[in-house]
Short mmCIF file of C-alpha atoms and ligand atoms in Angstrom, two decimals:
data_model
loop_
_atom_site.label_atom_id
_atom_site.label_comp_id
_atom_site.label_asym_id
_atom_site.label_seq_id
_atom_site.Cartn_x
_atom_site.Cartn_y
_atom_site.Cartn_z
CA MET A 3 99.91 83.45 120.88
CA SER A 4 97.39 84.77 123.33
CA GLY A 5 94.92 81.94 123.04
CA HIS A 6 92.46 84.19 124.86
CA GLU A 7 88.95 83.73 123.60
CA GLY A 8 87.93 86.32 121.02
CA HIS A 9 91.44 87.68 120.78
CA GLU A 10 93.33 86.70 117.65
CA TRP A 11 97.13 86.61 117.60
CA TRP A 12 97.44 89.34 115.00
CA GLN A 13 95.45 91.81 117.09
CA SER A 14 98.42 92.33 119.35
CA ALA A 15 101.36 90.74 117.54
CA VAL A 16 104.66 92.56 117.34
CA LEU A 17 105.56 92.33 113.65
CA TYR A 18 109.18 92.59 112.53
CA GLU A 19 109.77 93.73 108.96
CA ILE A 20 112.65 92.01 107.17
CA TYR A 21 114.03 93.44 103.95
CA PRO A 22 115.56 90.16 102.79
CA ARG A 23 118.28 91.68 100.60
CA SER A 24 119.76 93.27 103.70
CA PHE A 25 119.19 90.88 106.57
CA LYS A 26 121.78 88.11 106.29
CA ASP A 27 123.78 86.83 103.33
CA THR A 28 124.80 83.16 103.54
CA THR A 29 126.10 82.73 99.97
CA GLY A 30 128.70 85.51 99.92
CA ASP A 31 127.16 87.36 96.96
CA GLY A 32 126.54 90.50 99.01
CA VAL A 33 122.75 90.07 98.97
CA GLY A 34 120.76 88.64 101.87
CA ASP A 35 118.80 85.41 101.40
CA LEU A 36 116.13 83.19 102.94
CA GLN A 37 118.70 80.87 104.52
CA GLY A 38 120.05 83.98 106.25
CA ILE A 39 116.63 84.55 107.80
CA VAL A 40 116.52 80.89 108.90
CA GLU A 41 119.88 81.35 110.63
CA LYS A 42 118.65 84.44 112.45
CA LEU A 43 115.32 83.06 113.65
CA ASP A 44 116.72 82.54 117.14
CA TYR A 45 117.62 86.20 117.29
CA LEU A 46 114.05 87.11 116.36
CA SER A 47 112.19 84.68 118.58
CA ASP A 48 114.48 84.41 121.61
CA THR A 49 116.99 87.24 121.77
CA LEU A 50 114.54 89.91 120.67
CA GLY A 51 111.23 88.15 121.20
CA VAL A 52 108.89 89.40 118.47
CA ASP A 53 105.74 87.51 117.50
CA ALA A 54 105.81 87.54 113.71
CA ILE A 55 108.02 88.37 110.78
CA TRP A 56 106.97 90.13 107.59
CA ILE A 57 109.31 89.33 104.73
CA CYS A 58 109.46 91.80 101.83
CA PRO A 59 109.29 90.25 98.33
CA PHE A 60 111.61 87.37 97.49
CA TYR A 61 109.82 86.29 94.27
CA PRO A 62 111.63 85.89 90.96
CA SER A 63 112.09 89.41 89.70
CA PRO A 64 114.26 91.50 87.39
CA MET A 65 114.63 93.72 90.52
CA ALA A 66 113.73 96.97 88.80
CA ASP A 67 112.00 97.87 92.11
CA PHE A 68 113.90 95.30 94.19
CA GLY A 69 111.31 92.59 94.13
CA TYR A 70 108.16 94.72 94.00
CA ASP A 71 108.23 93.85 90.29
CA VAL A 72 107.16 90.22 90.44
CA ALA A 73 107.90 87.93 87.48
CA SER A 74 106.40 84.82 89.10
CA TYR A 75 104.09 84.73 92.10
CA ARG A 76 104.81 81.10 92.86
CA ASP A 77 108.52 80.81 93.26
CA VAL A 78 111.60 82.18 94.99
CA ASP A 79 114.23 84.19 93.13
CA PRO A 80 117.44 82.08 92.99
CA MET A 81 119.20 85.07 94.54
CA PHE A 82 117.18 84.43 97.71
CA GLY A 83 117.06 80.62 97.63
CA ASP A 84 114.33 78.22 96.61
CA LEU A 85 110.94 76.91 97.67
CA GLU A 86 112.51 74.23 99.80
CA THR A 87 114.38 76.86 101.83
CA PHE A 88 111.18 78.83 102.12
CA ASP A 89 109.32 75.78 103.46
CA ARG A 90 112.12 75.20 105.95
CA LEU A 91 111.93 78.83 106.99
CA VAL A 92 108.19 78.55 107.70
CA ALA A 93 108.60 75.27 109.57
CA ARG A 94 111.46 76.55 111.72
CA ALA A 95 109.71 79.85 112.39
CA HIS A 96 106.60 78.01 113.54
CA GLU A 97 108.70 75.74 115.76
CA SER A 98 110.08 78.89 117.38
CA GLY A 99 106.60 80.31 117.85
CA LEU A 100 106.96 82.94 115.13
CA LYS A 101 104.23 83.64 112.58
CA VAL A 102 105.25 84.34 109.00
CA ILE A 103 103.71 87.09 106.90
CA ILE A 104 104.89 87.57 103.31
CA ASP A 105 104.57 90.50 100.97
CA PHE A 106 101.99 90.14 98.24
CA VAL A 107 102.03 92.61 95.35
CA PRO A 108 98.56 92.68 93.78
CA ASN A 109 98.51 95.93 91.82
CA HIS A 110 101.23 95.24 89.30
CA THR A 111 103.50 92.55 87.94
CA SER A 112 106.92 92.86 86.37
CA ASP A 113 106.92 93.62 82.65
CA GLN A 114 108.80 90.28 82.47
CA HIS A 115 105.90 88.33 83.98
CA PRO A 116 104.65 85.81 81.36
CA TRP A 117 101.15 87.37 81.63
CA PHE A 118 102.47 90.75 80.52
CA ILE A 119 104.72 89.31 77.84
CA GLU A 120 101.63 87.65 76.36
CA SER A 121 99.50 90.73 76.95
CA ARG A 122 101.78 93.06 75.04
CA SER A 123 102.36 90.60 72.19
CA SER A 124 99.23 91.65 70.26
CA ARG A 125 95.96 93.50 70.70
CA ASP A 126 93.95 90.32 70.44
CA ASN A 127 95.99 88.17 72.79
CA PRO A 128 93.65 86.62 75.41
CA ARG A 129 95.79 88.20 78.16
CA ARG A 130 95.43 91.69 76.65
CA GLU A 131 92.56 92.43 79.03
CA TRP A 132 94.57 91.43 82.07
CA TYR A 133 96.33 94.79 82.01
CA VAL A 134 95.07 98.30 81.30
CA TRP A 135 95.66 99.10 77.61
CA ARG A 136 94.25 102.28 76.09
CA ASP A 137 94.46 104.12 72.77
CA PRO A 138 96.45 107.35 72.58
CA LYS A 139 94.55 110.61 72.36
CA PRO A 140 94.15 111.84 68.74
CA ASP A 141 97.37 113.87 69.14
CA GLY A 142 99.22 110.73 70.24
CA SER A 143 99.51 111.77 73.89
CA PRO A 144 98.61 109.52 76.87
CA PRO A 145 94.92 108.78 77.56
CA ASN A 146 94.73 110.99 80.67
CA ASN A 147 96.88 112.93 83.16
CA TRP A 148 97.55 110.12 85.66
CA LEU A 149 101.07 110.09 87.07
CA SER A 150 103.46 107.39 88.17
CA VAL A 151 104.38 107.56 91.87
CA PHE A 152 108.01 107.32 90.79
CA GLY A 153 107.75 110.24 88.34
CA GLY A 154 106.38 111.03 84.90
CA SER A 155 103.20 109.82 83.21
CA ALA A 156 101.59 106.60 84.42
CA TRP A 157 101.13 105.61 80.75
CA GLU A 158 103.78 104.01 78.58
CA LEU A 159 103.36 103.72 74.83
CA ASP A 160 103.97 100.28 73.40
CA GLU A 161 105.21 101.03 69.88
CA HIS A 162 104.54 97.51 68.66
CA THR A 163 100.77 97.52 69.33
CA GLY A 164 100.25 101.29 69.29
CA GLN A 165 98.53 101.47 72.67
CA TYR A 166 99.49 102.79 76.09
CA TYR A 167 99.59 100.59 79.19
CA LEU A 168 99.11 101.87 82.71
CA HIS A 169 101.80 101.67 85.39
CA SER A 170 101.18 103.39 88.72
CA PHE A 171 104.85 102.83 89.63
CA LEU A 172 107.75 102.09 87.25
CA LYS A 173 107.12 101.35 83.59
CA GLU A 174 108.59 97.94 84.41
CA GLN A 175 105.60 97.44 86.77
CA PRO A 176 102.45 97.34 84.59
CA ASP A 177 99.17 97.52 86.53
CA LEU A 178 96.91 94.49 86.43
CA ASP A 179 93.24 95.12 85.70
CA TRP A 180 91.49 94.03 88.89
CA ARG A 181 88.11 94.71 87.28
CA ASN A 182 88.75 91.62 85.17
CA PRO A 183 87.36 88.62 87.15
CA ALA A 184 89.98 86.30 85.64
CA VAL A 185 92.78 88.47 87.08
CA LYS A 186 91.16 88.48 90.50
CA GLU A 187 90.76 84.72 90.55
CA ALA A 188 94.32 84.12 89.35
CA MET A 189 95.69 86.43 92.03
CA PHE A 190 93.59 84.81 94.76
CA ASP A 191 94.94 81.46 93.59
CA ASN A 192 98.45 82.85 93.92
CA MET A 193 97.62 83.73 97.51
CA ARG A 194 96.34 80.19 98.11
CA PHE A 195 99.64 78.82 96.80
CA TRP A 196 101.43 80.40 99.79
CA LEU A 197 98.60 79.83 102.26
CA ASP A 198 98.81 76.13 101.39
CA ARG A 199 102.52 76.31 102.27
CA GLY A 200 101.60 77.55 105.72
CA VAL A 201 102.08 81.31 105.69
CA ASP A 202 100.09 83.10 108.37
CA GLY A 203 99.15 86.09 106.27
CA PHE A 204 100.14 88.73 103.77
CA ARG A 205 101.38 92.26 103.82
CA VAL A 206 99.43 93.51 100.84
CA ASP A 207 101.38 96.07 98.85
CA ALA A 208 100.01 99.39 97.57
CA VAL A 209 96.55 97.96 97.79
CA LEU A 210 94.41 101.01 97.04
CA PHE A 211 95.86 101.28 93.55
CA SER A 212 93.99 98.15 92.48
CA MET A 213 90.71 100.01 91.91
CA LYS A 214 90.63 103.08 89.73
CA ASP A 215 87.80 105.22 88.46
CA PRO A 216 86.07 103.09 85.78
CA ASP A 217 85.63 106.23 83.65
CA GLU A 218 89.32 107.08 84.06
CA ARG A 219 88.61 110.75 84.78
CA VAL A 220 91.52 113.15 85.06
CA ASN A 221 92.92 113.95 88.49
CA PRO A 222 92.44 117.56 89.66
CA PRO A 223 95.44 119.66 90.70
CA ASN A 224 96.44 119.55 94.38
CA THR A 225 95.87 123.26 94.94
CA GLU A 226 95.42 122.99 98.73
CA GLY A 227 98.69 121.11 99.19
CA LEU A 228 96.81 118.06 100.53
CA GLN A 229 99.25 115.54 101.98
CA GLN A 230 98.73 112.17 100.38
CA LEU A 231 101.63 110.22 101.82
CA HIS A 232 103.46 110.63 105.08
CA LYS A 233 106.31 112.27 103.24
CA PRO A 234 106.45 114.91 100.49
CA LEU A 235 105.65 113.42 97.18
CA GLY A 236 107.72 115.20 94.57
CA ALA A 237 106.06 115.73 91.22
CA TYR A 238 103.36 113.16 92.06
CA GLY A 239 102.09 115.44 94.84
CA ALA A 240 100.98 118.05 92.30
CA GLN A 241 97.72 116.17 91.75
CA ARG A 242 94.95 114.99 94.03
CA HIS A 243 94.90 111.27 93.47
CA VAL A 244 91.17 110.85 93.54
CA HIS A 245 90.66 108.88 90.34
CA ASP A 246 93.77 106.75 89.89
CA GLN A 247 93.36 104.79 93.13
CA GLY A 248 91.02 104.06 96.01
CA HIS A 249 87.75 103.74 94.04
CA PRO A 250 85.05 102.45 96.47
CA ASP A 251 84.82 99.21 94.45
CA ILE A 252 88.01 98.24 96.29
CA HIS A 253 85.87 97.26 99.29
CA GLY A 254 84.42 94.34 97.32
CA VAL A 255 87.95 93.13 96.57
CA PHE A 256 88.89 93.33 100.25
CA ARG A 257 85.83 91.32 101.27
CA GLN A 258 86.71 88.61 98.76
CA MET A 259 90.34 88.64 99.86
CA ARG A 260 89.19 88.16 103.44
CA GLU A 261 87.08 85.19 102.37
CA VAL A 262 90.17 83.61 100.81
CA LEU A 263 92.09 84.10 104.06
CA GLU A 264 89.20 82.60 105.99
CA GLU A 265 89.11 79.46 103.87
CA TYR A 266 91.98 78.35 106.12
CA GLU A 267 91.97 77.09 109.66
CA PRO A 268 93.02 78.99 111.65
CA PRO A 269 92.12 81.96 109.44
CA ARG A 270 95.05 83.92 108.05
CA THR A 271 95.59 87.64 108.29
CA SER A 272 96.26 90.75 106.18
CA LEU A 273 98.40 93.78 106.87
CA ALA A 274 97.65 96.14 104.03
CA GLU A 275 99.56 99.17 102.88
CA LEU A 276 97.38 102.21 102.49
CA HIS A 277 98.20 105.83 103.08
CA ILE A 278 95.08 107.22 104.70
CA PHE A 279 95.57 109.71 107.50
CA ASP A 280 92.02 110.50 108.53
CA PRO A 281 91.24 107.80 111.14
CA LYS A 282 87.55 107.77 110.17
CA GLN A 283 88.44 107.09 106.56
CA LEU A 284 90.93 104.46 107.62
CA ALA A 285 88.20 102.78 109.70
CA ALA A 286 86.19 102.15 106.53
CA TYR A 287 88.82 99.67 105.32
CA TYR A 288 88.22 97.35 108.26
CA GLY A 289 84.75 96.83 106.75
CA GLY A 290 81.38 97.54 108.35
CA ASP A 291 81.29 94.05 109.83
CA LEU A 292 85.05 93.86 110.25
CA ASP A 293 84.96 91.79 107.09
CA GLU A 294 87.66 93.53 105.04
CA LEU A 295 91.31 94.15 105.99
CA HIS A 296 92.58 92.82 109.30
CA MET A 297 95.23 95.49 109.74
CA PRO A 298 95.11 98.51 107.46
CA THR A 299 98.58 99.99 107.95
CA ASN A 300 98.52 103.14 110.02
CA PHE A 301 101.28 105.56 109.06
CA GLY A 302 99.78 108.27 111.29
CA LEU A 303 102.65 108.26 113.81
CA LEU A 304 105.14 109.00 111.05
CA LYS A 305 103.29 112.19 110.24
CA ALA A 306 102.42 113.28 113.77
CA PRO A 307 104.62 115.92 115.43
CA TRP A 308 106.97 114.25 117.94
CA SER A 309 105.47 115.93 120.99
CA ALA A 310 103.16 114.88 123.79
CA ALA A 311 100.16 116.58 122.16
CA GLY A 312 101.06 115.36 118.68
CA ILE A 313 101.40 111.71 119.61
CA ARG A 314 98.46 111.73 122.01
CA GLY A 315 96.29 113.23 119.26
CA ALA A 316 97.36 110.56 116.76
CA VAL A 317 96.67 107.75 119.22
CA GLU A 318 93.34 109.10 120.49
CA GLY A 319 92.14 109.74 116.95
CA LEU A 320 92.73 106.14 116.00
CA GLU A 321 91.44 104.67 119.26
CA ALA A 322 88.18 106.59 118.81
CA ALA A 323 87.67 105.79 115.13
CA ILE A 324 88.48 102.12 114.76
CA PRO A 325 85.62 99.79 115.57
CA LYS A 326 86.49 97.32 118.32
CA PRO A 327 87.86 94.70 118.22
CA GLY A 328 89.64 95.93 115.07
CA ALA A 329 93.40 95.72 115.41
CA LEU A 330 95.31 98.98 115.48
CA ASN A 331 98.60 99.07 113.63
CA TRP A 332 101.53 101.37 114.46
CA VAL A 333 104.46 102.22 112.21
CA LEU A 334 107.52 104.36 112.82
CA GLY A 335 109.86 102.91 110.22
CA SER A 336 109.80 100.95 106.97
CA HIS A 337 111.78 100.18 103.82
CA ASP A 338 110.20 103.28 102.26
CA ASP A 339 110.99 105.82 104.99
CA ARG A 340 114.01 107.61 106.36
CA ARG A 341 115.42 105.76 109.36
CA LEU A 342 113.61 106.49 112.62
CA ALA A 343 116.83 107.29 114.54
CA THR A 344 117.84 109.82 111.87
CA ARG A 345 114.41 111.43 111.64
CA LEU A 346 113.81 111.76 115.34
CA GLY A 347 117.18 111.37 117.09
CA GLU A 348 118.62 109.17 119.82
CA ASP A 349 116.28 110.13 122.68
CA ALA A 350 113.19 109.76 120.58
CA SER A 351 114.32 106.32 119.37
CA ARG A 352 114.11 105.15 122.98
CA GLN A 353 110.75 106.81 123.53
CA ALA A 354 109.53 105.25 120.29
CA ALA A 355 110.40 101.79 121.59
CA VAL A 356 108.30 102.40 124.71
CA LEU A 357 105.42 103.77 122.70
CA LEU A 358 105.32 101.09 119.99
CA LEU A 359 105.43 98.24 122.47
CA THR A 360 102.84 99.56 124.91
CA LEU A 361 100.08 100.95 122.67
CA ARG A 362 97.06 98.75 121.99
CA GLY A 363 97.41 96.82 118.76
CA SER A 364 100.10 95.48 116.46
CA PRO A 365 103.26 97.51 115.95
CA THR A 366 105.59 96.88 113.01
CA LEU A 367 109.28 97.16 113.84
CA TYR A 368 111.62 97.74 110.92
CA TYR A 369 114.82 95.64 111.01
CA GLY A 370 117.70 97.56 112.53
CA ASP A 371 115.54 100.16 114.24
CA GLU A 372 116.05 98.15 117.43
CA LEU A 373 119.74 99.15 117.13
CA GLY A 374 118.99 102.75 116.18
CA MET A 375 120.47 102.17 112.72
CA ARG A 376 120.95 105.46 110.92
CA GLU A 377 119.97 106.58 107.44
CA ALA A 378 123.12 105.93 105.42
CA GLU A 379 124.71 108.33 102.97
CA ILE A 380 125.04 106.34 99.77
CA PRO A 381 127.95 107.49 97.62
CA PRO A 382 127.16 108.41 94.02
CA GLY A 383 127.56 105.34 91.86
CA ARG A 384 126.38 102.98 94.62
CA GLN A 385 122.76 104.12 94.51
CA GLN A 386 120.22 101.45 93.70
CA ASP A 387 116.68 102.73 94.26
CA PRO A 388 114.99 103.78 91.00
CA TRP A 389 112.90 106.37 92.87
CA GLY A 390 116.08 107.95 94.25
CA MET A 391 117.60 108.05 90.78
CA ALA A 392 114.57 109.99 89.51
CA GLU A 393 114.05 112.19 92.60
CA PRO A 394 117.16 112.07 94.85
CA GLU A 395 115.45 113.51 97.93
CA LEU A 396 112.96 110.62 97.85
CA GLY A 397 115.54 107.84 97.50
CA ARG A 398 115.13 104.82 99.81
CA ASP A 399 118.60 103.26 99.75
CA GLY A 400 119.64 104.94 103.01
CA CYS A 401 117.14 102.95 105.07
CA ARG A 402 117.87 99.64 103.33
CA THR A 403 121.53 99.10 104.20
CA PRO A 404 122.70 95.76 105.64
CA MET A 405 121.69 94.70 109.13
CA GLN A 406 124.55 95.37 111.53
CA TRP A 407 125.15 92.10 113.36
CA SER A 408 128.72 92.53 114.56
CA ALA A 409 131.95 94.50 114.20
CA ASP A 410 133.29 91.95 111.70
CA PRO A 411 134.02 93.16 108.18
CA GLY A 412 130.70 93.31 106.33
CA ALA A 413 129.00 93.93 109.70
CA GLY A 414 128.46 90.18 110.09
CA PHE A 415 125.94 90.52 107.26
CA THR A 416 128.13 89.22 104.44
CA ASP A 417 131.58 87.88 103.59
CA SER A 418 131.49 89.77 100.33
CA PRO A 419 133.77 92.79 100.13
CA GLU A 420 130.99 94.52 98.18
CA PRO A 421 127.53 94.17 99.74
CA TRP A 422 124.70 95.34 97.44
CA LEU A 423 124.47 98.55 99.49
CA PRO A 424 127.37 99.72 101.67
CA VAL A 425 127.14 98.90 105.38
CA GLY A 426 126.42 101.84 107.69
CA ARG A 427 129.54 103.77 108.68
CA ASP A 428 128.93 103.19 112.40
CA TYR A 429 128.60 99.39 112.20
CA ALA A 430 131.72 98.71 114.29
CA GLU A 431 130.07 100.36 117.32
CA ARG A 432 126.40 99.97 116.46
CA ASN A 433 125.67 96.29 116.04
CA VAL A 434 123.76 93.46 117.69
CA GLU A 435 126.79 91.93 119.40
CA ALA A 436 127.94 95.20 120.94
CA GLN A 437 124.46 96.19 122.06
CA LEU A 438 123.75 92.83 123.65
CA ALA A 439 126.83 93.36 125.80
CA ASP A 440 125.70 96.83 126.89
CA PRO A 441 122.83 96.76 129.40
CA ASP A 442 121.92 100.37 128.56
CA SER A 443 121.67 99.80 124.80
CA LEU A 444 118.59 100.43 122.73
CA LEU A 445 118.49 96.74 121.82
CA ASN A 446 118.34 95.76 125.47
CA LEU A 447 115.56 98.30 126.03
CA TYR A 448 113.58 96.61 123.21
CA ARG A 449 114.25 93.22 124.77
CA ARG A 450 113.01 94.29 128.20
CA LEU A 451 109.88 95.86 126.70
CA LEU A 452 109.13 92.78 124.62
CA GLN A 453 109.60 90.52 127.60
CA LEU A 454 107.28 92.64 129.72
CA ARG A 455 104.69 92.71 126.95
CA ARG A 456 104.76 88.93 126.57
CA GLY A 457 103.97 88.45 130.22
CA SER A 458 101.29 91.12 130.43
CA ALA A 459 97.70 90.55 129.34
CA ALA A 460 97.05 94.27 129.90
CA LEU A 461 99.74 95.25 127.39
CA ARG A 462 98.71 92.64 124.85
CA ARG A 463 94.98 92.98 124.88
CA GLY A 464 94.01 95.47 127.57
CA ALA A 465 91.86 98.55 127.01
CA TYR A 466 93.53 101.91 126.37
CA ARG A 467 92.80 105.08 128.34
CA THR A 468 94.59 108.43 128.16
CA VAL A 469 95.61 109.67 131.61
CA GLY A 470 94.82 113.37 132.04
CA GLY A 471 96.09 115.93 134.51
CA VAL A 472 99.74 115.43 133.55
CA PRO A 473 102.15 118.21 132.50
CA ARG A 474 101.87 119.52 128.93
CA ASP A 475 105.07 117.78 127.82
CA CYS A 476 104.04 114.42 129.18
CA TYR A 477 101.89 111.86 127.41
CA ALA A 478 100.51 109.23 129.76
CA PHE A 479 98.11 106.35 129.28
CA ALA A 480 96.91 103.25 131.06
CA ARG A 481 96.27 99.79 129.70
CA SER A 482 94.10 97.45 131.69
CA GLU A 483 92.73 93.95 131.52
CA SER A 484 90.71 92.44 134.39
CA LEU A 485 92.62 93.47 137.50
CA GLU A 486 95.93 94.08 135.78
CA ARG A 487 96.81 97.67 135.08
CA VAL A 488 99.88 99.13 133.36
CA PHE A 489 100.69 102.83 133.34
CA VAL A 490 102.91 104.41 130.68
CA ALA A 491 104.34 107.94 130.78
CA ILE A 492 106.65 109.63 128.30
CA ASN A 493 108.38 112.94 128.89
CA PHE A 494 108.82 114.66 125.54
CA SER A 495 110.79 117.59 126.94
CA ALA A 496 114.48 118.14 127.63
CA ALA A 497 113.68 119.10 131.25
CA PRO A 498 112.83 116.78 134.15
CA LEU A 499 109.16 116.58 135.09
CA CYS A 500 107.61 115.82 138.43
CA PHE A 501 103.88 115.50 138.85
CA GLU A 502 101.10 113.90 140.81
CA ALA A 503 98.34 112.03 139.06
CA THR A 504 95.65 109.70 140.24
CA GLY A 505 96.51 106.09 139.85
CA VAL A 506 100.22 106.70 139.40
CA SER A 507 101.57 103.98 141.54
CA GLY A 508 103.51 100.80 141.08
CA ARG A 509 106.98 99.73 140.15
CA ILE A 510 108.94 101.07 137.19
CA ALA A 511 109.27 97.82 135.25
CA VAL A 512 110.96 99.33 132.22
CA SER A 513 112.44 102.75 131.62
CA THR A 514 114.38 104.39 128.80
CA HIS A 515 116.73 105.25 131.69
CA ARG A 516 117.54 101.80 133.02
CA GLY A 517 118.87 103.08 136.34
CA ASN A 518 115.32 104.03 137.34
CA GLU A 519 113.92 100.53 136.86
CA GLY A 520 112.72 98.85 140.02
CA THR A 521 111.82 102.16 141.69
CA GLU A 522 108.49 102.05 143.55
CA VAL A 523 106.25 104.98 142.75
CA SER A 524 103.26 106.13 144.73
CA GLY A 525 101.14 109.15 143.87
CA SER A 526 103.81 111.26 142.25
CA LEU A 527 106.17 110.50 139.41
CA ARG A 528 109.51 112.00 138.53
CA LEU A 529 110.69 111.70 134.93
CA GLN A 530 114.15 112.46 133.60
CA PRO A 531 114.46 114.53 130.40
CA HIS A 532 113.10 112.39 127.52
CA GLU A 533 112.34 109.52 129.85
CA GLY A 534 109.63 106.99 129.12
CA VAL A 535 108.51 104.57 131.83
CA VAL A 536 106.22 101.58 132.15
CA LEU A 537 104.76 101.06 135.61
CA VAL A 538 103.23 97.77 136.65
C1 GLC B 11 104.92 99.90 98.07
C2 GLC B 11 106.23 99.35 98.59
C3 GLC B 11 107.35 100.04 97.87
C4 GLC B 11 107.23 99.74 96.39
C5 GLC B 11 105.86 100.14 95.88
C6 GLC B 11 105.59 99.59 94.51
O1 GLC B 11 104.75 101.23 98.37
O2 GLC B 11 106.29 99.50 99.98
O3 GLC B 11 108.59 99.65 98.35
O4 GLC B 11 108.22 100.43 95.69
O5 GLC B 11 104.82 99.66 96.69
O6 GLC B 11 105.36 98.21 94.58
#
């Protein structure tokens, strides 16, 4: 993708997250499928122009957690297609210059996975040790106070064998025991299965959960209100999760996982989900010799206040902490978070596009955020997310509604009168077709930014430097590579700003306010309320 010596594609790739249930349905059952992704590859590679896609789980699954409960790591759920369609997807994506990253769920399987069915069948089954089984306390209660992220105890009693098994998420998602070498090897082999089929890397799900305290000590209460995710955590937030995840032994697993990825030529990559907000702590997961995770996910922007100081602080903190040439990752939306446009509003959605596509590193764009898709209100009775059923304010259905392709019934997503989640109410106005026809649309802003980024070595791999001496409500930075220099400024206030700053000169190549594009700037810059500009 860059081909520049020492610079790997993933260090600056724009990654596009696809929630396959909601992207494009080609069978008319109201659920998206792999063939749907194949049919939309042109949109991704040409119309939009991203570098890579990350596809959320499509493995056979009872869908208790919509695919994050895997019943077979080596197949495709018939609802999504088959292996042949997957192979075609990879081949076509590669022909279009897109890399393919797939979700890998190491911490837990489905309770319907053959390993777990065997494991729970008797105490002396050889697979018993593949999961975490423990005796009840003398009073019959669970072995310790660990909680499930989705609510309640993390331990479920199996009446038949009289022991509890551990599940950090739903009880239908039993945790594998990664301290068992046989589990580790089997899971690495599952990764090789997909690497052999040509995938370019994995998004590794909930990865810190794979190593717990070997003594299984109780978690202390969260008396200081420590934030452990980028959103409030319901009942789970009442504890400090120091013993049920993130044990330092996880670093050994990451090093081995990296070795597996490097068995391939060219080496494959990892984007790994972890919720660590202290940049110095996050840095540790790259590995001392950059020999662990390629891209530990950085959710810092989701938590940062949407202000010049807030965003500058989040960026500078990460820039300072991550060892070069480690790849920075930037996230402002995902299948687990409220929609960006709903959280931050219309103006900020445009600023977010400028920010994500000009910072150093690899941003992840969540499908539909390029249209400003809104968090949908899901009527009672249509809710799907198990987390939302347990704790309604944490439900994730609203950000998972069908992609809005056109004003056709079903938003061009499906022919079914009943898609698995209702389409957003605004689909007739907010859709790909309509936004392509409107030069001022958010989608066209994304397209211009992506096009600029593709042609600019400074934006792809240039150094980052904060530009000082700008008004309090402005965040400005420069990216430079050899003689090329790009200057970015974002006005976070509702008032215009005019200022002079050294080095502010060039042409406005892209602006959130399209009418200002093409303007030559020299010495002083005028920004409209909420305007973000990229000067070349
Ligand atoms: C991750 C996924 C989330 C899933 C959970 C359990 O956090 O992003 O969607 O529910 O892991 O696998």
